[in-house]
Tab-separated table of N, CA and C in Angstrom:
chain	number	residue	atom	x	y	z
A	861	MET	N	12.761	7.025	2.507
A	861	MET	CA	12.020	6.345	3.329
A	861	MET	C	13.014	6.066	4.656
A	862	GLU	N	12.314	6.248	5.732
A	862	GLU	CA	13.118	6.151	6.910
A	862	GLU	C	13.022	4.601	7.551
A	863	ARG	N	14.360	4.218	7.928
A	863	ARG	CA	14.539	2.907	8.279
A	863	ARG	C	13.946	2.882	9.747
A	864	LYS	N	13.805	3.747	10.542
A	864	LYS	CA	13.316	3.557	11.861
A	864	LYS	C	11.953	2.951	11.969
A	865	SER	N	11.093	3.195	11.066
A	865	SER	CA	9.943	2.476	11.094
A	865	SER	C	9.935	0.968	10.673
A	866	SER	N	8.962	0.243	11.016
A	866	SER	CA	8.989	-1.303	10.791
A	866	SER	C	8.970	-1.415	9.258
A	867	ALA	N	9.450	-2.705	8.945
A	867	ALA	CA	9.388	-3.066	7.463
A	867	ALA	C	7.948	-3.075	7.006
A	868	PHE	N	7.019	-3.651	7.685
A	868	PHE	CA	5.696	-3.535	7.292
A	868	PHE	C	5.007	-2.144	7.159
A	869	ASP	N	5.423	-1.187	8.007
A	869	ASP	CA	4.940	0.101	8.079
A	869	ASP	C	5.492	0.790	6.732
A	870	ARG	N	6.662	0.550	6.403
A	870	ARG	CA	7.422	1.162	5.242
A	870	ARG	C	6.679	0.596	3.928
A	871	VAL	N	6.518	-0.613	3.883
A	871	VAL	CA	5.845	-1.169	2.662
A	871	VAL	C	4.465	-0.862	2.632
A	872	CYS	N	3.643	-0.717	3.677
A	872	CYS	CA	2.330	-0.386	3.580
A	872	CYS	C	2.234	1.186	3.211
A	873	SER	N	2.903	1.934	3.988
A	873	SER	CA	2.886	3.484	3.663
A	873	SER	C	3.178	3.756	2.180
A	874	LEU	N	4.164	2.959	1.556
A	874	LEU	CA	4.516	3.140	0.236
A	874	LEU	C	3.358	2.489	-0.823
A	875	ALA	N	2.958	1.416	-0.509
A	875	ALA	CA	2.034	0.799	-1.346
A	875	ALA	C	0.593	1.524	-1.385
A	876	VAL	N	0.242	1.983	-0.443
A	876	VAL	CA	-1.136	2.755	-0.439
A	876	VAL	C	-1.136	4.033	-1.216
A	877	THR	N	0.094	4.424	-1.433
A	877	THR	CA	0.144	5.787	-2.189
A	877	THR	C	0.455	5.683	-3.382
A	878	LEU	N	0.531	4.376	-4.041
A	878	LEU	CA	1.141	4.144	-5.390
A	878	LEU	C	0.106	4.692	-6.439
A	879	SER	N	0.546	5.428	-7.432
A	879	SER	CA	-0.207	6.026	-8.496
A	879	SER	C	-0.253	5.082	-9.757
A	880	GLN	N	0.443	4.069	-9.791
A	880	GLN	CA	0.360	3.113	-10.819
A	880	GLN	C	0.810	1.705	-10.256
A	881	PRO	N	0.405	0.596	-10.782
A	881	PRO	CA	0.785	-0.770	-10.190
A	881	PRO	C	2.312	-0.979	-10.362
A	882	ARG	N	2.815	-1.579	-9.285
A	882	ARG	CA	4.279	-1.778	-9.130
A	882	ARG	C	4.675	-3.166	-8.848
A	883	THR	N	5.827	-3.643	-9.006
A	883	THR	CA	6.270	-4.970	-8.639
A	883	THR	C	6.740	-5.141	-7.179
A	884	ALA	N	6.681	-6.085	-6.657
A	884	ALA	CA	7.137	-6.346	-5.359
A	884	ALA	C	8.531	-5.867	-5.177
A	885	ASP	N	9.475	-6.177	-6.162
A	885	ASP	CA	10.777	-5.778	-6.145
A	885	ASP	C	10.928	-4.335	-6.183
A	886	TRP	N	10.200	-3.509	-6.954
A	886	TRP	CA	10.180	-2.147	-6.943
A	886	TRP	C	9.897	-1.472	-5.455
A	887	ILE	N	8.662	-2.238	-5.032
A	887	ILE	CA	8.400	-1.598	-3.646
A	887	ILE	C	9.387	-1.939	-2.720
A	888	ALA	N	10.075	-3.229	-2.652
A	888	ALA	CA	11.090	-3.547	-1.871
A	888	ALA	C	12.251	-2.522	-1.918
A	889	ASP	N	12.580	-2.300	-3.101
A	889	ASP	CA	13.752	-1.213	-3.213
A	889	ASP	C	13.438	0.115	-2.690
A	890	GLN	N	12.195	0.576	-2.919
A	890	GLN	CA	11.748	1.834	-2.308
A	890	GLN	C	11.584	1.942	-0.827
A	891	ALA	N	11.184	0.679	-0.359
A	891	ALA	CA	10.956	0.589	1.027
A	891	ALA	C	12.195	0.184	1.972
A	892	LEU	N	13.135	-0.084	1.248
A	892	LEU	CA	14.336	-0.566	1.876
A	892	LEU	C	14.147	-1.900	2.654
A	893	VAL	N	13.630	-2.804	1.988
A	893	VAL	CA	13.519	-4.217	2.418
A	893	VAL	C	13.838	-5.158	1.392
A	894	ALA	N	14.108	-6.466	1.948
A	894	ALA	CA	14.355	-7.555	0.948
A	894	ALA	C	13.151	-7.804	0.193
A	895	GLY	N	13.371	-8.353	-0.927
A	895	GLY	CA	12.273	-8.750	-1.913
A	895	GLY	C	11.172	-9.621	-1.169
A	896	ASN	N	11.750	-10.676	-0.492
A	896	ASN	CA	10.809	-11.655	0.077
A	896	ASN	C	9.990	-11.021	1.170
A	897	THR	N	10.721	-10.177	1.960
A	897	THR	CA	10.021	-9.399	2.951
A	897	THR	C	8.843	-8.486	2.388
A	898	ALA	N	9.173	-7.832	1.317
A	898	ALA	CA	8.010	-7.042	0.630
A	898	ALA	C	7.018	-7.962	0.144
A	899	ARG	N	7.208	-9.017	-0.433
A	899	ARG	CA	6.122	-9.927	-0.992
A	899	ARG	C	5.255	-10.496	0.294
A	900	ASP	N	5.862	-10.812	1.304
A	900	ASP	CA	5.087	-11.313	2.460
A	900	ASP	C	4.156	-10.280	2.954
A	901	HIS	N	4.680	-9.037	3.074
A	901	HIS	CA	3.980	-7.917	3.584
A	901	HIS	C	2.805	-7.464	2.597
A	902	LEU	N	3.182	-7.439	1.298
A	902	LEU	CA	2.107	-7.173	0.261
A	902	LEU	C	1.107	-8.238	0.136
A	903	GLN	N	1.362	-9.512	0.288
A	903	GLN	CA	0.385	-10.408	0.332
A	903	GLN	C	-0.556	-10.354	1.586
A	904	ARG	N	0.096	-10.005	2.664
A	904	ARG	CA	-0.819	-9.779	3.869
A	904	ARG	C	-1.821	-8.549	3.650
A	905	LEU	N	-1.239	-7.470	2.986
A	905	LEU	CA	-2.064	-6.330	2.655
A	905	LEU	C	-3.222	-6.655	1.679
A	906	VAL	N	-2.803	-7.635	0.611
A	906	VAL	CA	-3.963	-7.988	-0.311
A	906	VAL	C	-5.017	-8.777	0.545
A	907	GLU	N	-4.591	-9.683	1.461
A	907	GLU	CA	-5.536	-10.409	2.167
A	907	GLU	C	-6.296	-9.442	3.105
A	908	MET	N	-5.836	-8.262	3.490
A	908	MET	CA	-6.628	-7.247	4.302
A	908	MET	C	-7.392	-6.373	3.489
A	909	ASN	N	-7.387	-6.544	2.221
A	909	ASN	CA	-8.054	-5.729	1.258
A	909	ASN	C	-7.654	-4.269	1.153
A	910	VAL	N	-6.364	-4.007	1.546
A	910	VAL	CA	-5.810	-2.759	1.383
A	910	VAL	C	-5.168	-2.640	-0.176
A	911	LEU	N	-4.616	-3.616	-0.588
A	911	LEU	CA	-4.018	-3.774	-2.036
A	911	LEU	C	-4.750	-4.741	-2.790
A	912	GLN	N	-4.654	-4.595	-4.124
A	912	GLN	CA	-5.067	-5.725	-5.030
A	912	GLN	C	-3.973	-5.959	-6.008
A	913	THR	N	-3.981	-7.096	-6.619
A	913	THR	CA	-2.986	-7.567	-7.512
A	913	THR	C	-3.543	-7.352	-8.866
A	914	VAL	N	-2.665	-7.062	-9.805
A	914	VAL	CA	-2.945	-7.180	-11.157
A	914	VAL	C	-1.777	-7.880	-11.942
A	915	TRP	N	-2.163	-8.473	-13.073
A	915	TRP	CA	-0.988	-9.337	-13.725
A	915	TRP	C	-0.261	-8.361	-14.675
A	916	GLY	N	0.955	-8.246	-14.581
A	916	GLY	CA	1.764	-7.549	-15.575
A	916	GLY	C	2.328	-8.625	-16.581
A	917	GLU	N	3.186	-8.161	-17.462
A	917	GLU	CA	3.736	-9.048	-18.569
A	917	GLU	C	4.549	-10.154	-17.853
A	918	GLN	N	5.291	-9.883	-16.813
A	918	GLN	CA	6.212	-10.985	-16.347
A	918	GLN	C	6.062	-10.926	-14.922
A	919	ALA	N	5.241	-10.259	-14.298
A	919	ALA	CA	5.367	-10.195	-12.632
A	919	ALA	C	3.844	-9.829	-12.336
A	920	THR	N	3.624	-10.132	-11.023
A	920	THR	CA	2.503	-9.721	-10.326
A	920	THR	C	2.739	-8.257	-9.932
A	921	LEU	N	1.771	-7.404	-10.219
A	921	LEU	CA	1.905	-5.928	-9.797
A	921	LEU	C	0.881	-5.596	-8.700
A	922	TYR	N	1.298	-4.724	-7.768
A	922	TYR	CA	0.361	-4.344	-6.709
A	922	TYR	C	-0.116	-2.906	-6.740
A	923	GLN	N	-1.229	-2.613	-6.358
A	923	GLN	CA	-1.754	-1.332	-6.554
A	923	GLN	C	-2.864	-1.179	-5.216
A	924	PRO	N	-3.136	0.122	-4.889
A	924	PRO	CA	-4.309	0.089	-3.761
A	924	PRO	C	-5.378	-0.254	-4.152
A	925	ASP	N	-6.180	-1.010	-3.335
A	925	ASP	CA	-7.473	-1.314	-3.644
A	925	ASP	C	-8.504	-0.157	-3.601
A	926	PRO	N	-9.163	0.168	-4.783
A	926	PRO	CA	-9.913	1.315	-5.009
A	926	PRO	C	-11.026	1.644	-3.916
A	927	LEU	N	-11.732	0.448	-3.466
A	927	LEU	CA	-12.632	0.501	-2.253
A	927	LEU	C	-11.925	0.989	-1.068
A	928	TYR	N	-10.720	0.477	-0.853
A	928	TYR	CA	-10.204	0.810	0.528
A	928	TYR	C	-9.732	2.269	0.461
A	929	THR	N	-9.251	2.850	-0.612
A	929	THR	CA	-8.886	4.165	-0.995
A	929	THR	C	-10.107	5.178	-0.729
A	930	ARG	N	-11.175	4.729	-1.295
A	930	ARG	CA	-12.407	5.593	-1.204
A	930	ARG	C	-12.912	5.601	0.305
A	931	MET	N	-12.842	4.381	0.937
A	931	MET	CA	-13.351	4.320	2.395
A	931	MET	C	-12.307	5.124	3.267
A	932	ARG	N	-11.062	5.114	3.091
A	932	ARG	CA	-10.087	5.929	3.802
A	932	ARG	C	-10.495	7.381	3.515
A	933	ALA	N	-10.704	7.867	2.384
A	933	ALA	CA	-10.982	9.207	2.056
A	933	ALA	C	-12.357	9.568	2.948
A	934	LEU	N	-13.265	8.755	2.842
A	934	LEU	CA	-14.539	9.104	3.528
A	934	LEU	C	-14.286	9.205	5.129
A	935	ARG	N	-13.525	8.241	5.625
A	935	ARG	CA	-13.178	8.208	7.122
A	935	ARG	C	-12.542	9.507	7.339
A	936	ASP	N	-11.627	10.020	6.592
A	936	ASP	CA	-10.734	11.362	6.909
A	936	ASP	C	-11.774	12.380	6.698
A	937	LEU	N	-12.740	12.455	5.921
A	937	LEU	CA	-13.704	13.678	5.843
A	937	LEU	C	-14.671	13.621	6.911
A	938	ALA	N	-14.907	12.412	7.529
A	938	ALA	CA	-15.831	12.250	8.551
A	938	ALA	C	-15.173	12.743	9.880
A	939	ARG	N	-13.938	12.627	9.975
A	939	ARG	CA	-13.113	13.083	11.184
A	939	ARG	C	-12.788	14.624	11.115
A	940	ARG	N	-12.990	15.337	10.061
A	940	ARG	CA	-12.676	16.756	10.089
A	940	ARG	C	-13.638	17.443	11.002
A	941	PRO	N	-13.368	18.402	11.710
A	941	PRO	CA	-14.191	19.185	12.614
A	941	PRO	C	-15.105	19.970	11.617
A	942	ARG	N	-16.420	20.030	11.911
A	942	ARG	CA	-17.395	20.657	11.229
A	942	ARG	C	-17.374	22.267	11.511
A	943	PRO	N	-17.331	23.159	10.472
A	943	PRO	CA	-17.421	24.684	10.822
A	943	PRO	C	-18.674	24.857	11.723
A	944	ARG	N	-18.571	25.912	12.332
A	944	ARG	CA	-19.758	26.464	13.134
A	944	ARG	C	-20.334	27.513	12.590
């Protein structure tokens, strides 16, 4: 992860590509940010319907919101040039 990008961008880019739910601390470690910073940004992403929370055994876990993921894929498909 590159430190030159903003903390929010690092948390977001990591979180939207998760293949399994992860804790805020795990995301913080991977995104090179403090745990509280990650939690603040993750909560913002939940409020934006980019992520959703699931309850783990001992902590809240974060994962991409399936609807957001589908809409992003559709948007990417719609932006592709059509063959002639």
